[in-house]
Coordinates of C-alpha atoms and ligand atoms in Angstrom, one line a residue:
X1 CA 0.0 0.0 0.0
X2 CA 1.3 3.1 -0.9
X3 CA -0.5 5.8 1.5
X4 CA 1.2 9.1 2.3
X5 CA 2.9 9.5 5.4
X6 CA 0.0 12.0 6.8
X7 CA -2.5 9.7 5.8
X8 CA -0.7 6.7 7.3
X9 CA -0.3 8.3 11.2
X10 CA -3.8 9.3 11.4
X11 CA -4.7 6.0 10.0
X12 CA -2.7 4.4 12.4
X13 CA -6.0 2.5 14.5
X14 CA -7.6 1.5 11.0
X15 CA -4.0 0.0 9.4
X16 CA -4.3 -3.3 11.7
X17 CA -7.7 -3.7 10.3
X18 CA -6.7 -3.0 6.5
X19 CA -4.2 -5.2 7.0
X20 CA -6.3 -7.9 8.1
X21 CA -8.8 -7.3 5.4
X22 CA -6.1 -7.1 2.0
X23 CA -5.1 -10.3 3.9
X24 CA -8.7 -12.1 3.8
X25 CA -8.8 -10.7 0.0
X26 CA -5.8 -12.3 -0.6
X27 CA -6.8 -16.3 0.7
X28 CA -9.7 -15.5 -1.0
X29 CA -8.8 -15.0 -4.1
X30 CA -5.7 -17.7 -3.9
X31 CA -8.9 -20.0 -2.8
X32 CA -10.9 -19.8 -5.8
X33 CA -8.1 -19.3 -8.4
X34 CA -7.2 -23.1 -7.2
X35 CA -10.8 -24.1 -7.6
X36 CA -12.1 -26.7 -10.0
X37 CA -11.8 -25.8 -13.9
X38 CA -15.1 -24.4 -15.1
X39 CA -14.3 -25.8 -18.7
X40 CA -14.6 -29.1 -19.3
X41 CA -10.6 -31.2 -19.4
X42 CA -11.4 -31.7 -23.0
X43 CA -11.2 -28.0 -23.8
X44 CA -7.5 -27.8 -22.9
X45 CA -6.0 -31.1 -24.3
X46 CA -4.4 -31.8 -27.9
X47 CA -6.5 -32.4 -30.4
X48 CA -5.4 -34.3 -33.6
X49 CA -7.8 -33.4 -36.2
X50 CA -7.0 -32.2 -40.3
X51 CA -9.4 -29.3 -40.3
X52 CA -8.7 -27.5 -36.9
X53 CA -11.0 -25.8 -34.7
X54 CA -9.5 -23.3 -32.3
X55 CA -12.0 -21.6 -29.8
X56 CA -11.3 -18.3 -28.4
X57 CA -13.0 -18.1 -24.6
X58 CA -12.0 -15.8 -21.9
X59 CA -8.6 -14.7 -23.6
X60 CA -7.6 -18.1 -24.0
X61 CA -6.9 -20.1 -26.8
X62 CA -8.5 -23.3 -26.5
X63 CA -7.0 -25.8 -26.8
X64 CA -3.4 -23.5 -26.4
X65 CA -1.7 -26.6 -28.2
X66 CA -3.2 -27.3 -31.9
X67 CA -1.8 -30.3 -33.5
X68 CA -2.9 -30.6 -37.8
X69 CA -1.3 -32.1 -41.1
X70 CA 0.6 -29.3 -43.2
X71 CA -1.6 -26.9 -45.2
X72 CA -4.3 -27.9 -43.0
X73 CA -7.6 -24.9 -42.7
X74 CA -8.2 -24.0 -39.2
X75 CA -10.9 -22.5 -38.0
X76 CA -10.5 -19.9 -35.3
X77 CA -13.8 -18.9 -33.7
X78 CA -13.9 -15.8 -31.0
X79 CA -16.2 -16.2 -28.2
X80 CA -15.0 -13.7 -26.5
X81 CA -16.6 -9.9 -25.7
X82 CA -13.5 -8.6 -27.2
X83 CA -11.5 -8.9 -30.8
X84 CA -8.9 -10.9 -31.0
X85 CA -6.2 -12.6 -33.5
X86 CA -4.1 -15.9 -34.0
X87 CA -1.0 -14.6 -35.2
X88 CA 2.4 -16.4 -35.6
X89 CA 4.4 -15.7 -34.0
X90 CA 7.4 -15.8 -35.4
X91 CA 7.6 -14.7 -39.0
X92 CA 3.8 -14.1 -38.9
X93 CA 3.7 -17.7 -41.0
X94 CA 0.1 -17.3 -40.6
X95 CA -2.4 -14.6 -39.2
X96 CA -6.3 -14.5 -39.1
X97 CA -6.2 -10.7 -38.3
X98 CA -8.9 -8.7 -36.6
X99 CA -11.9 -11.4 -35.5
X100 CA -14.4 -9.1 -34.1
X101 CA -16.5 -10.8 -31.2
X102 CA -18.7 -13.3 -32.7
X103 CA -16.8 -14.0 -35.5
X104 CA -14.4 -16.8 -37.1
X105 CA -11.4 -16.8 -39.2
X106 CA -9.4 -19.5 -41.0
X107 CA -5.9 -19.8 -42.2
X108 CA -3.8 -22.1 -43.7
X109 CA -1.4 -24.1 -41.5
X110 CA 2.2 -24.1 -42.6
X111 CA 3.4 -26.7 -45.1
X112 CA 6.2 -27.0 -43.2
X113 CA 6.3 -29.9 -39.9
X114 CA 7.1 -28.2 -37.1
X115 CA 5.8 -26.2 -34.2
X116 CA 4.8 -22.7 -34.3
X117 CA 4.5 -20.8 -31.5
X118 CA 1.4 -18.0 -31.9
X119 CA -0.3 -15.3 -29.9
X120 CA -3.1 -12.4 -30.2
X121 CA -1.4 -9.6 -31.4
X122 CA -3.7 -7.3 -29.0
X123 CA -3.2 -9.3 -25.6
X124 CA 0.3 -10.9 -26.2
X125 CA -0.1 -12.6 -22.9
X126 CA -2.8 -15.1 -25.0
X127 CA -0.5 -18.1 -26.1
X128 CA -0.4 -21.3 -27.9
X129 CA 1.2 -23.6 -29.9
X130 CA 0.3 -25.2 -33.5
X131 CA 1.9 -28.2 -34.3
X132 CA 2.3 -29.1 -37.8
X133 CA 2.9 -32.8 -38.7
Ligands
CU201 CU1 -6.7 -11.0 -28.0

């Protein structure tokens, strides 16, 4: 907490009680982060499949690990509230660009074996894998 040093001595009584409350926040929220998945296992495994599906749900590719045969079409649908991409991410071997909420994309998996590393070029934190074979 970053409370100025006036604030902080006449808060002095209260800062006990803060404490005790960012603490409770804190269990709490380690509690239900370590809850049971909401999404069924199936959602997150590999899938072997020619024509791909990849959903996009809560900033998460799903699955984050796409395994298809070389030139393969996947699908990307975005179930999301906000837009999103599949981008390569190296090289940009293959990109949906922009797919608005609601929407799918396809593109053309590499012809080349080998795994490509992708991500949404708005929320770089969203991650996964495609695996050409
Ligand atoms: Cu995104």
């Amino acid at each position: 907490m970053s409370l100025t040093r006036s604030r902080r001595i006449r808060n002095r009584t209260r800062g006990a009680a803060v404490g005790a409350a960012c603490a409770l926040l804190a269990i709490v929220g380690a509690t239900s982060t370590s809850a049971a998945p909401l999404s069924p296992p199936a959602s997150t495994s590999t899938v072997t499949i020619e024509g791909a599906e990849v959903r996009i749900q809560g900033f998460k590719f799903l699955p984050s690990e796409v395994k298809v045969r070389a030139g393969a079409t996947v699908t990307v649908m975005n179930e999301d509230s906000a837009p999103h991409t599949l981008t390569a991410t190296e090289d940009y071997a293959f990109d949906t660009s922009t797919i608005e909420s609601g929407a799918s994309a396809t593109f053309t998996a590499p012809s080349k074996p080998g795994s490509y590393p992708f991500f949404c070029s708005f929320h770089p934190q969203m991650k996964g894998t495609l695996i050409v074979s």
